[in-house]
Short mmCIF file of C-alpha atoms in Angstrom, two decimals:
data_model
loop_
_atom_site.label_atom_id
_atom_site.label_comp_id
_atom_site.label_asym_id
_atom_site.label_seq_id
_atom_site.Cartn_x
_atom_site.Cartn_y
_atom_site.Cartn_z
CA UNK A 1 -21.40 12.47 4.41
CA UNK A 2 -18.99 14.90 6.35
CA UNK A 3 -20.15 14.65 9.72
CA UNK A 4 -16.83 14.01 11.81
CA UNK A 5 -18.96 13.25 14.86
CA UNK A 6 -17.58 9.53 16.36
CA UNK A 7 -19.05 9.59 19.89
CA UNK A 8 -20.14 6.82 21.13
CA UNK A 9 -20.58 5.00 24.97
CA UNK A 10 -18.00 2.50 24.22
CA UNK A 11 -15.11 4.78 24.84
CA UNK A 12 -15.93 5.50 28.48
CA UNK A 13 -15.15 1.79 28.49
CA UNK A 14 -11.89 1.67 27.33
CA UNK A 15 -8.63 3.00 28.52
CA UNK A 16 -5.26 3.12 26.49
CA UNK A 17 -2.92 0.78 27.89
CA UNK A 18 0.26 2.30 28.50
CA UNK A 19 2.32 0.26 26.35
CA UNK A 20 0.00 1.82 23.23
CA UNK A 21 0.70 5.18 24.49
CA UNK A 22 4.60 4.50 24.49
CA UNK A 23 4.54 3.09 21.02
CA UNK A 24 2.74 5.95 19.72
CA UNK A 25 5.68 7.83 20.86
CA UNK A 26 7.86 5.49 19.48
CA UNK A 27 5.92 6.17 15.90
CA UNK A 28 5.82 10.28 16.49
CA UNK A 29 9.83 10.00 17.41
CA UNK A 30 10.46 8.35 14.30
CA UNK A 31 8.45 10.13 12.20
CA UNK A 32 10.60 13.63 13.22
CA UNK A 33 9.63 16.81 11.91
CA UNK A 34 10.08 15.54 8.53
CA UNK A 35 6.73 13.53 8.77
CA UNK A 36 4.97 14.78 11.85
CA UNK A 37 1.44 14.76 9.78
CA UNK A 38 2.46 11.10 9.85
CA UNK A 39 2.75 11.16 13.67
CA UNK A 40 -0.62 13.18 14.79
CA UNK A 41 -2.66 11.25 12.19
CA UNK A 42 -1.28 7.82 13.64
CA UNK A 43 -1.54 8.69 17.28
CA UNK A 44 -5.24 9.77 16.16
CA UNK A 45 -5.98 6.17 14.60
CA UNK A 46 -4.38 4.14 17.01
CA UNK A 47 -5.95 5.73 20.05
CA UNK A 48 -9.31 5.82 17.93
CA UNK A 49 -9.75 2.34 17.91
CA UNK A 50 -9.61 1.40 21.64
CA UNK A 51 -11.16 4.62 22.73
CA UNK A 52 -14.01 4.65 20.31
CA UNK A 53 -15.14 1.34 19.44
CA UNK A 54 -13.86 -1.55 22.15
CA UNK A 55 -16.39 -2.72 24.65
CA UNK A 56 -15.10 -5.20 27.26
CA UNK A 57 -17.45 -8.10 28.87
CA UNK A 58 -17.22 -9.17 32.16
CA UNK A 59 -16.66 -12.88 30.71
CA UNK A 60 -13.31 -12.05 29.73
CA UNK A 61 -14.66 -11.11 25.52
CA UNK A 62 -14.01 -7.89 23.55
CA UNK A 63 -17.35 -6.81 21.52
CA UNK A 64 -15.70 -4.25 18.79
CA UNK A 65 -17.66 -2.15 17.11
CA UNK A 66 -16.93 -1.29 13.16
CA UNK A 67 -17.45 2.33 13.66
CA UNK A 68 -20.84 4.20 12.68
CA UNK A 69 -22.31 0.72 12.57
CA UNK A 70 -23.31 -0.27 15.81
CA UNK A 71 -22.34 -4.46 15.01
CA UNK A 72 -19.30 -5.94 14.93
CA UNK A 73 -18.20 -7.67 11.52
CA UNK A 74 -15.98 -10.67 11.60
CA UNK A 75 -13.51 -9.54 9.26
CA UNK A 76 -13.38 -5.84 10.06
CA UNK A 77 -12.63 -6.50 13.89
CA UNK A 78 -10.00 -8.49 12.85
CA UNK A 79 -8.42 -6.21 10.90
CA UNK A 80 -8.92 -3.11 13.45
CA UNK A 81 -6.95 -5.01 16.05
CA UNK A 82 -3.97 -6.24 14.03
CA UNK A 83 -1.86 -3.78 14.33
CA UNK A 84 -1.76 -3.81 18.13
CA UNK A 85 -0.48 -7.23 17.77
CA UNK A 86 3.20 -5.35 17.28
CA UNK A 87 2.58 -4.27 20.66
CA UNK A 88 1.01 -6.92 22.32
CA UNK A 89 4.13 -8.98 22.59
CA UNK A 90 5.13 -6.94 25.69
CA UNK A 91 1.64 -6.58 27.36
CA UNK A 92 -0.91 -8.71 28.82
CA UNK A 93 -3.38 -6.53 28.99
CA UNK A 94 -3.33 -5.87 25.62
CA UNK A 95 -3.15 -9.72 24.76
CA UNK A 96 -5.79 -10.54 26.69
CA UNK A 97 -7.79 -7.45 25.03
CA UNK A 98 -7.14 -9.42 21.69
CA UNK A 99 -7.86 -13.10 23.08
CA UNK A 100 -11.24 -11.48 24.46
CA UNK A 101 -12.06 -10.71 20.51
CA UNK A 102 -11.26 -14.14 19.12
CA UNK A 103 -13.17 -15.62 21.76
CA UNK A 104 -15.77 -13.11 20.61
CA UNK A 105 -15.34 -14.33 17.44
CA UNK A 106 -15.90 -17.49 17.47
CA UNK A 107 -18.96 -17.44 19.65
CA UNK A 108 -20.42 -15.93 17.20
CA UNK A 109 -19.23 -18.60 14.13
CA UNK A 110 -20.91 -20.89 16.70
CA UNK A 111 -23.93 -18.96 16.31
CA UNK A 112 -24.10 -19.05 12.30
CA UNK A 113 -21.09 -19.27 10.52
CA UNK A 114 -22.81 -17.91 7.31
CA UNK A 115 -23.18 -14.36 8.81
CA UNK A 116 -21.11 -11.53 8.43
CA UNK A 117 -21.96 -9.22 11.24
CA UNK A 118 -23.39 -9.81 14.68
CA UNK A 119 -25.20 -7.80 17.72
CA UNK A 120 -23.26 -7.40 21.01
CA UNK A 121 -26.31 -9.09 22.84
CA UNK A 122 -29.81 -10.71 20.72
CA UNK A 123 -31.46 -7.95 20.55
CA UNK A 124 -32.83 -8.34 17.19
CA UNK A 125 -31.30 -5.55 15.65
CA UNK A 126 -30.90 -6.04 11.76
CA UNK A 127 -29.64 -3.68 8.55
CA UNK A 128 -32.28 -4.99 7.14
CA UNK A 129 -35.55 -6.99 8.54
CA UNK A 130 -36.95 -7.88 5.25
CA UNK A 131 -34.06 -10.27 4.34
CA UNK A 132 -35.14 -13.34 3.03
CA UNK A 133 -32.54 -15.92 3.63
CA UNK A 134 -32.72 -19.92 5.40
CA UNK A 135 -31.78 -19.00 8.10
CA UNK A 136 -31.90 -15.99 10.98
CA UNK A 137 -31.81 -15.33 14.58
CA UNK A 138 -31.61 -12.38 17.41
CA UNK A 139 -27.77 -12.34 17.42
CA UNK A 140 -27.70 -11.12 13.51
CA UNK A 141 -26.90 -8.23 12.47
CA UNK A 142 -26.49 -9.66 9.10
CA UNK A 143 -26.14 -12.92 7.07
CA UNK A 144 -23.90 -12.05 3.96
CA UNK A 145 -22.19 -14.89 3.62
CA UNK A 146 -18.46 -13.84 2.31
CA UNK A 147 -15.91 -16.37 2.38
CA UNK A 148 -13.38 -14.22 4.32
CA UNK A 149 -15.89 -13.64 6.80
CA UNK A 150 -14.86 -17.09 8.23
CA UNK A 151 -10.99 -16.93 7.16
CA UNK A 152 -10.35 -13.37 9.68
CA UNK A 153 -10.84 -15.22 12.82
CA UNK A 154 -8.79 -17.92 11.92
CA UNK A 155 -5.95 -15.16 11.29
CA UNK A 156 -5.89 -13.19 13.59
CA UNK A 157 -6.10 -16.58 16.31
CA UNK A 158 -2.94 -17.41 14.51
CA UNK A 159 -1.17 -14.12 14.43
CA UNK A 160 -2.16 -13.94 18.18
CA UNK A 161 -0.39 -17.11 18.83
CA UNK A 162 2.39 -16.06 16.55
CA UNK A 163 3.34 -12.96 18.34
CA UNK A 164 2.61 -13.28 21.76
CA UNK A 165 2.57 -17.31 22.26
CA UNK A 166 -0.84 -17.30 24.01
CA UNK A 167 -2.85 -20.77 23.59
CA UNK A 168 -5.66 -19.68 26.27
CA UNK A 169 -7.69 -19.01 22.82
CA UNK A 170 -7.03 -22.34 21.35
CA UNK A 171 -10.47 -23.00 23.60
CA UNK A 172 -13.15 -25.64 22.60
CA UNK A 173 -15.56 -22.84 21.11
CA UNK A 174 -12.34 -22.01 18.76
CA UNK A 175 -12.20 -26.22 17.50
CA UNK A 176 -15.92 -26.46 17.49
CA UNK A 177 -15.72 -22.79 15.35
CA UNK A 178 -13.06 -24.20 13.17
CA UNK A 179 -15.41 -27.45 12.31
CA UNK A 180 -18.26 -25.20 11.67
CA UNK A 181 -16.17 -23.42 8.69
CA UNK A 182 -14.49 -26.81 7.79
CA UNK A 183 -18.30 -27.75 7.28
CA UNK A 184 -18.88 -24.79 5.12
CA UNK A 185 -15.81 -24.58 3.05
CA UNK A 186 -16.37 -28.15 1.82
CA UNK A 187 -19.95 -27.70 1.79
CA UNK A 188 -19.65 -24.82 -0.83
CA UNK A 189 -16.93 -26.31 -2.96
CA UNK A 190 -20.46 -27.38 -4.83
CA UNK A 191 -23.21 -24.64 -3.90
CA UNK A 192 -25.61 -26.87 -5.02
CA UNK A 193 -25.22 -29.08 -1.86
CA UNK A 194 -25.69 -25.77 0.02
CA UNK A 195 -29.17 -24.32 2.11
CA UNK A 196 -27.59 -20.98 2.11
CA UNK A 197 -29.94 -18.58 0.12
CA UNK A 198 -29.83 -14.36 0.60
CA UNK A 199 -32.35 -11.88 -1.11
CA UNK A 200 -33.08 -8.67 0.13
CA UNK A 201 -36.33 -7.33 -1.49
CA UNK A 202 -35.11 -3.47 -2.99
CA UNK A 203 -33.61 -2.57 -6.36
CA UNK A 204 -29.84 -2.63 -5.52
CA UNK A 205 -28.65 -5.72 -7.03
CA UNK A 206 -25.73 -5.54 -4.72
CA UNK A 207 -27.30 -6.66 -1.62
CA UNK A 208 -28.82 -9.91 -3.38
CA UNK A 209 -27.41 -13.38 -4.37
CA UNK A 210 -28.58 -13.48 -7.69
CA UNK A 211 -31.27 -15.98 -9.07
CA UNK A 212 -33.48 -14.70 -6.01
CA UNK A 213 -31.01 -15.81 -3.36
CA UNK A 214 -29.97 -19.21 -4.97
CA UNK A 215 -26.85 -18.71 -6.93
CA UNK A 216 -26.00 -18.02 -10.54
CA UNK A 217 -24.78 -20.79 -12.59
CA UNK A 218 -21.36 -22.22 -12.15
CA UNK A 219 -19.18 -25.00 -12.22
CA UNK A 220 -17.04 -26.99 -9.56
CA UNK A 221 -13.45 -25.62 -9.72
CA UNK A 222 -12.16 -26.60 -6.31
CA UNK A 223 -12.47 -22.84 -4.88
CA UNK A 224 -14.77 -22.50 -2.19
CA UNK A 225 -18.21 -20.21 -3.55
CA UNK A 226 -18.82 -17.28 -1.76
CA UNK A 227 -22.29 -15.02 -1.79
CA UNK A 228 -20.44 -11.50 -1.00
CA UNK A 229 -17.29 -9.57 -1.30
CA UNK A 230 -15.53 -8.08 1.35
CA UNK A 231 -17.39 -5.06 0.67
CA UNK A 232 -20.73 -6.87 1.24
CA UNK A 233 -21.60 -6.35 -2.50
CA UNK A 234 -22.78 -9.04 -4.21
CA UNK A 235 -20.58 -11.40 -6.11
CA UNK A 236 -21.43 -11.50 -9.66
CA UNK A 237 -19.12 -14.21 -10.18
CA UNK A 238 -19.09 -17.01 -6.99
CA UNK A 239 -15.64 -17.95 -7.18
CA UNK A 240 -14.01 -14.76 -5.18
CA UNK A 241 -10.43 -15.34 -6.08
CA UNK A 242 -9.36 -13.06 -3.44
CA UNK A 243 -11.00 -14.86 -1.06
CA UNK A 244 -9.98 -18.12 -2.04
CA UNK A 245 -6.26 -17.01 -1.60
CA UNK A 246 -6.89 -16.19 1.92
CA UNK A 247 -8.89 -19.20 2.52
CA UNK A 248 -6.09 -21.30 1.39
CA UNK A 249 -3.39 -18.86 3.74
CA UNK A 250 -5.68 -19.46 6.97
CA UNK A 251 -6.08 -23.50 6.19
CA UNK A 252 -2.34 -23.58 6.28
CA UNK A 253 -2.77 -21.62 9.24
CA UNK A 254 -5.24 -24.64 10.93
CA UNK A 255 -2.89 -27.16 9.99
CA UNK A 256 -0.31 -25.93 12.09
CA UNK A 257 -2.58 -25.37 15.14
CA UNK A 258 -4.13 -28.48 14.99
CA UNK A 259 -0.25 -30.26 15.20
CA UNK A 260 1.74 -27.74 16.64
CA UNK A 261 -0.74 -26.80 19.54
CA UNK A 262 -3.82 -28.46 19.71
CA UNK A 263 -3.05 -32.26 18.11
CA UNK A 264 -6.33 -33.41 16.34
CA UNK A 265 -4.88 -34.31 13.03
CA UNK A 266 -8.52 -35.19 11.54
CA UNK A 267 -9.10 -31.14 11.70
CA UNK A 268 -5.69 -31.21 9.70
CA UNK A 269 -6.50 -33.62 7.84
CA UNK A 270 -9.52 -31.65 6.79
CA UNK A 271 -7.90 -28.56 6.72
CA UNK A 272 -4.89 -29.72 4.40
CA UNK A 273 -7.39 -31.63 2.05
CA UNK A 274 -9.28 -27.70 1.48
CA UNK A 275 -6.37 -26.16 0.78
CA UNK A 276 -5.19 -28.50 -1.96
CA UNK A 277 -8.21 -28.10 -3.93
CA UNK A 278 -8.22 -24.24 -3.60
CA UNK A 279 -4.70 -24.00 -5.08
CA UNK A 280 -5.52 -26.97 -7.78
CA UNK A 281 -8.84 -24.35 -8.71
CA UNK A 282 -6.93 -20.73 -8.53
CA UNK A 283 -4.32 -22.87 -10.53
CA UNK A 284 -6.40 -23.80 -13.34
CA UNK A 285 -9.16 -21.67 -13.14
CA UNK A 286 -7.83 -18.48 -11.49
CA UNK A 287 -6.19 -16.51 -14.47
CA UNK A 288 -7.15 -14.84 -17.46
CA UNK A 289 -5.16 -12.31 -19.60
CA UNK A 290 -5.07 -8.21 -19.48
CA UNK A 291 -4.59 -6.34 -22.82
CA UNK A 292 -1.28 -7.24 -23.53
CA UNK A 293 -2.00 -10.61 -23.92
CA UNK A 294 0.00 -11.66 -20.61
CA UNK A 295 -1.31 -13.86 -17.88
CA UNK A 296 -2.74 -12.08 -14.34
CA UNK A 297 -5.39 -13.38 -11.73
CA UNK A 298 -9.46 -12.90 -11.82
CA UNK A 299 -11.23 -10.95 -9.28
CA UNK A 300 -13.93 -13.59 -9.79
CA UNK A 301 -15.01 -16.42 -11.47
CA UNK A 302 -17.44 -18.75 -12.25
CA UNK A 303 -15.71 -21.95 -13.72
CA UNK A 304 -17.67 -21.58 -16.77
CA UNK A 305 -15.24 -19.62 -18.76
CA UNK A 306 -16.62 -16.19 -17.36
CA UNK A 307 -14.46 -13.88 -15.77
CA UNK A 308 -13.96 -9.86 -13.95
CA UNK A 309 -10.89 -7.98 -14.42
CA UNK A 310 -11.26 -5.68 -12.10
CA UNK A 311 -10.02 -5.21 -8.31
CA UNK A 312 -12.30 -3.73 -5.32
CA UNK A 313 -10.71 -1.90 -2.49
CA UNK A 314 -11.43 -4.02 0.86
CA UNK A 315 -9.14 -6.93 1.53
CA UNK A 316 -8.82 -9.47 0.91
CA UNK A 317 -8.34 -8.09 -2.65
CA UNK A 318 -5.86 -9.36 -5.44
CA UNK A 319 -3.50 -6.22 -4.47
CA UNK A 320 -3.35 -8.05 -1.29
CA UNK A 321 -2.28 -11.13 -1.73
CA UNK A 322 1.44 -10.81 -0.33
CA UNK A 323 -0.09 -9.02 2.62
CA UNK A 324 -1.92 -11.88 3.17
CA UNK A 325 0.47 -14.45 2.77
CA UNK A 326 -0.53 -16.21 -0.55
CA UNK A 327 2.48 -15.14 -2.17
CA UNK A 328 6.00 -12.85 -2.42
CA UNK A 329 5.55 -9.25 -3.52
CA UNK A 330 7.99 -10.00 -6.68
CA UNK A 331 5.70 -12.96 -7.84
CA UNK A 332 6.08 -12.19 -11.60
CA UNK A 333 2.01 -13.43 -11.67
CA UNK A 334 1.64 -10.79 -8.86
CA UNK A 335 2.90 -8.33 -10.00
CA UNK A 336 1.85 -8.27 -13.60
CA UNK A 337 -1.77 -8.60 -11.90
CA UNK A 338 -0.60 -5.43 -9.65
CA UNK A 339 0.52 -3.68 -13.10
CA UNK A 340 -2.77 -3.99 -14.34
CA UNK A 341 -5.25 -2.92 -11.56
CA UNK A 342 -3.02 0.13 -11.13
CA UNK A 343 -3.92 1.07 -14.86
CA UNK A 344 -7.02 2.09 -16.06
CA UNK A 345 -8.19 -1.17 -17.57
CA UNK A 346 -9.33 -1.97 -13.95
CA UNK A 347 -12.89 0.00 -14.13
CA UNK A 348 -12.26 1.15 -10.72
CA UNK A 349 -8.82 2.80 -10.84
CA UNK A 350 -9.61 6.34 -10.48
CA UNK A 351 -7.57 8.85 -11.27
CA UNK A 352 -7.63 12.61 -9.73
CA UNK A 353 -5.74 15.23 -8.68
CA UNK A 354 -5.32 14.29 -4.89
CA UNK A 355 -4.62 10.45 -5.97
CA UNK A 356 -4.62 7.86 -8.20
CA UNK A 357 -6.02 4.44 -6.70
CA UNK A 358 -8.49 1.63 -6.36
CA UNK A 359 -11.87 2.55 -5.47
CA UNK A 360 -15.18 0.03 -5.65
CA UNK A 361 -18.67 -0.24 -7.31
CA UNK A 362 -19.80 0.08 -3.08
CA UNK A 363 -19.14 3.85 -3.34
CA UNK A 364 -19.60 6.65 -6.10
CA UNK A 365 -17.12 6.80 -9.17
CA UNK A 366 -13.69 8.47 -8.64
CA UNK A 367 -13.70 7.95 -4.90
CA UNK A 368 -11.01 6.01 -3.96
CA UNK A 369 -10.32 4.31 -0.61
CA UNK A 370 -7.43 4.95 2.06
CA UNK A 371 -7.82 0.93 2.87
CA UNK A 372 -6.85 0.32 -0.63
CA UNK A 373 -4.02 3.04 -0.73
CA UNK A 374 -2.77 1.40 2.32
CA UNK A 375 -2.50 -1.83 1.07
CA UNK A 376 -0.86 -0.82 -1.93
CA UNK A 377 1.96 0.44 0.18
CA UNK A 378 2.36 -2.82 2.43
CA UNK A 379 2.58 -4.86 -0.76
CA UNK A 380 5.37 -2.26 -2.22
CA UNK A 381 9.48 -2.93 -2.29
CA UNK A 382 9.82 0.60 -2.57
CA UNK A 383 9.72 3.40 0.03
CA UNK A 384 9.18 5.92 -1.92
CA UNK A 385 6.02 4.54 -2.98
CA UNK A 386 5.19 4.09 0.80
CA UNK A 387 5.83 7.68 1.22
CA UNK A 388 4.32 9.03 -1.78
CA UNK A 389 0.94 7.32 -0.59
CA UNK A 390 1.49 7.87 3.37
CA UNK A 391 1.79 12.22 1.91
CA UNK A 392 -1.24 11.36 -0.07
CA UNK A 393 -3.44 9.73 2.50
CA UNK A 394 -2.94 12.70 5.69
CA UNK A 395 -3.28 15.30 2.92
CA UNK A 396 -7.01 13.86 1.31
CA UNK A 397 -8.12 13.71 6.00
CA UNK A 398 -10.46 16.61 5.51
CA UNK A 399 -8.20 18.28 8.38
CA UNK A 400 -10.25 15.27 10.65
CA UNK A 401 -6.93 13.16 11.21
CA UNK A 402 -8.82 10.02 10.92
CA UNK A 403 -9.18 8.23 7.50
CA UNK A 404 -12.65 7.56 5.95
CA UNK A 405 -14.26 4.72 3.75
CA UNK A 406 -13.61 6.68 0.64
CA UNK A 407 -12.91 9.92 -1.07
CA UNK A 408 -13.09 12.05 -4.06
CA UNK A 409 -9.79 11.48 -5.58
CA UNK A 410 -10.13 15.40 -6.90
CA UNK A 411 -11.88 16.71 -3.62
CA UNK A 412 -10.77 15.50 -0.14
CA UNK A 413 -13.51 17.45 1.26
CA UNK A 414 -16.25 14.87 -0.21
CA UNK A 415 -15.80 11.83 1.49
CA UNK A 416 -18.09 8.50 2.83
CA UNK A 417 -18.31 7.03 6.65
CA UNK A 418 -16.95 9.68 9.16
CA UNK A 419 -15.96 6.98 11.34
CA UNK A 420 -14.37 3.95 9.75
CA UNK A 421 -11.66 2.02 12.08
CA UNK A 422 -10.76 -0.56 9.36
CA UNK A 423 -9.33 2.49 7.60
CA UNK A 424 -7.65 3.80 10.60
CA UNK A 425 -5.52 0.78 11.50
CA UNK A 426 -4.01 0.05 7.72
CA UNK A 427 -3.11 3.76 8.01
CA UNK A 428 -1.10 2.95 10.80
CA UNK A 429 0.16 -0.55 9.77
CA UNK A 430 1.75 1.22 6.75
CA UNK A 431 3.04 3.90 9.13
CA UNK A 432 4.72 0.83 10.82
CA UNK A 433 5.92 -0.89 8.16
CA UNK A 434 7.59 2.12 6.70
CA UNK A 435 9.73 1.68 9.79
CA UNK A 436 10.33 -1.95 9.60
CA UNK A 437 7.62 -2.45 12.21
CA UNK A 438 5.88 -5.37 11.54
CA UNK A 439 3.25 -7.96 12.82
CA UNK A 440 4.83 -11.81 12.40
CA UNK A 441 2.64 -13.78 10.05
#
């Protein structure tokens, strides 16, 4: 797919605020003539976002659009507006941009906090209408339940505190939200207390729960159990390690809102009580050893004994976890888990003469993904490693500017999803962080 087409009637809706247009100065000033690629691809991204997909409500909410999609996702939204968080510190406008999201957010959560994507008004629209699954109404776009579907929000509500001290989000859809994924997190520490069921009737096993919706066999660990991956692929294992490291991250992250900020320690309570039994599971059910006989973490699990080495290239992902917050970047588990997906016994670590990365079973073999090449970079000590993939990522554009979902790792020119944001804003957060720009977690 190489259309490079990304119109769309949200962008007559948003301007760029001028404190975005200074900062992309900022970036193109630091990037010099030695990296200018750097510059004209980030000012491309970073503009992209709010001119392309942002659509602003009267009510005060921000709808954001994925990209050639026309729903909003939970965790990709997130994601496309962290980055401005560096920014918003000195505007507003720009905060209240962000608290308009979360809002968004969490209305929706209040709607069905097992679905992954959502219309901006119920008009019925669906991926799919033949889903069979307990559950569905007008707002859906889709009900994939994936674990950090419901951990995003609570991030980026925290990270907007964090960095710009705003509470006006801290509202009571955002504690009546945060109850609803209490409820689901402790209801799916045992699936089999669980209504949730998701088969879609085609011959992708992907876009199915397995055992016709229900659930494949597991045992109770202490992790949450998640239907999807970040990709919205299937689990084949329910235990998404991944995931569970950012659900335990964002229950730390409700503990302190709920005493800092908003003092109902029963949510806290709660909250703290999750995230010991997510650490006590990735602790003793997390791990499993690589060829050389040495300890590194699961993609996924079952608590059975059954296990995936492997990584997939949307966060949250195991190359993620420092970015995240679970742990340091020089965690010797980390990193011997990092030395492994970056090798080929990770089935999808291509390599190819325009880069060697993580890719995903969501897109054709030996395409690898700019998301994942970004987030290798934000988890590295080094800069040349930052630099090496920052070179590597505006060279494999397609002479677009704009990053995609994936590409040939030996052909640039052969890439998926024109129009990805997600992709566009870890570009740029790695442009940032190169220059010690970086979000507060």
């Amino acid at each position: 797919m190489n259309d490079t087409s990304n119109t769309t009637d949200a962008a007559s809706q948003s301007d760029i605020p001028q404190s975005v247009s200074d900062f992309m100065r900022h970036i193109t000033d630091l990037c010099g003539g030695e990296h200018a690629r750097w510059a004209e691809n980030f000012n491309a991204g970073f503009a992209n976002t709010l001119t392309t997909t942002v659509r602003r409500h009267d009510d005060g909410t921000t709808f954001l659009l994925t990209g050639d999609i026309p729903a909003m996702w939970l965790r990709d939204s997130s994601a496309q507006f962290r980055p401005y968080l560096a920014v918003a510190v000195d505007d507003p406008e720009l905060t209240a941009l962000i608290t308009g999201l979360v809002r968004q957010q969490f209305r929706f959560i209040n709607i069905d906090p097992y679905a992954n994507a959502f219309n901006e008004t119920p008009s019925g629209a669906t991926w799919d209408p033949n889903d069979q699954t307990d559950s569905f109404g007008p707002w859906l776009w889709e009900r994939k339940y994936e674990v950090d579907s419901l951990c995003y929000p609570i991030q980026l509500a925290w990270l907007l505190y964090r960095n710009t001290g705003t509470t006006s989000h801290f509202d009571d859809a955002f504690v009546s939200g945060i109850r609803r994924i209490l409820d689901v997190f402790e209801t799916e520490l045992d699936h089999s207390n669980s209504h949730y069921r998701f088969f879609r009737p085609n011959d992708d096993p992907r876009d199915s729960v397995p055992n016709h919706g229900a659930g494949g066999p597991f045992a109770v660990t202490g992790m949450t159990w998640s239907g999807f991956r970040p990709s919205d692929d299937a689990c084949v294992y329910p235990y998404l390690v991944p995931s569970n490291m950012f659900a335990s991250v964002v229950m730390g992250y409700v503990q302190r809102i709920f005493i800092d900020v908003l003092d109902d320690r029963e949510i806290a309570g709660r909250a703290a009580a999750l995230q010991h039994s997510i650490d006590d599971g990735l602790a003793h059910h997390a791990t499993i050893r690589n060829a050389a006989g040495n300890a590194i973490y699961a993609y996924e699990v079952d608590g059975l004994g059954n296990a995936l080495l492997m990584d997939d290239s949307n966060v949250p992902n195991l190359m993620s976890a420092p970015y995240l917050g679970f742990c340091e970047a020089d965690d010797p588990l980390y990193l011997e888990t990092r030395n492994t997906l970056l090798s080929q016994e990770n089935p999808y670590y291509f390599e190819g003469d325009y880069a060697h990365a993580i890719g995903s079973p969501h897109t054709p073999e030996g395409y690898v993904w700019p998301i994942a090449m970004a987030t290798q970079g934000l988890t590295s000590h080094a800069k040349a490693e930052k630099e090496r993939i920052l070179d590597q990522l505006v060279a494999a554009d397609a002479g677009t500017h704009l990053m995609h979902e994936s590409f040939d790792a030996n052909d640039p020119n052969s890439y998926t999803r024109p129009w990805f944001s997600w992709a566009n804003m870890m570009f740029c957060e790695l442009v940032m962080d190169y220059f010690g720009i970086h979000v507060k977690l």
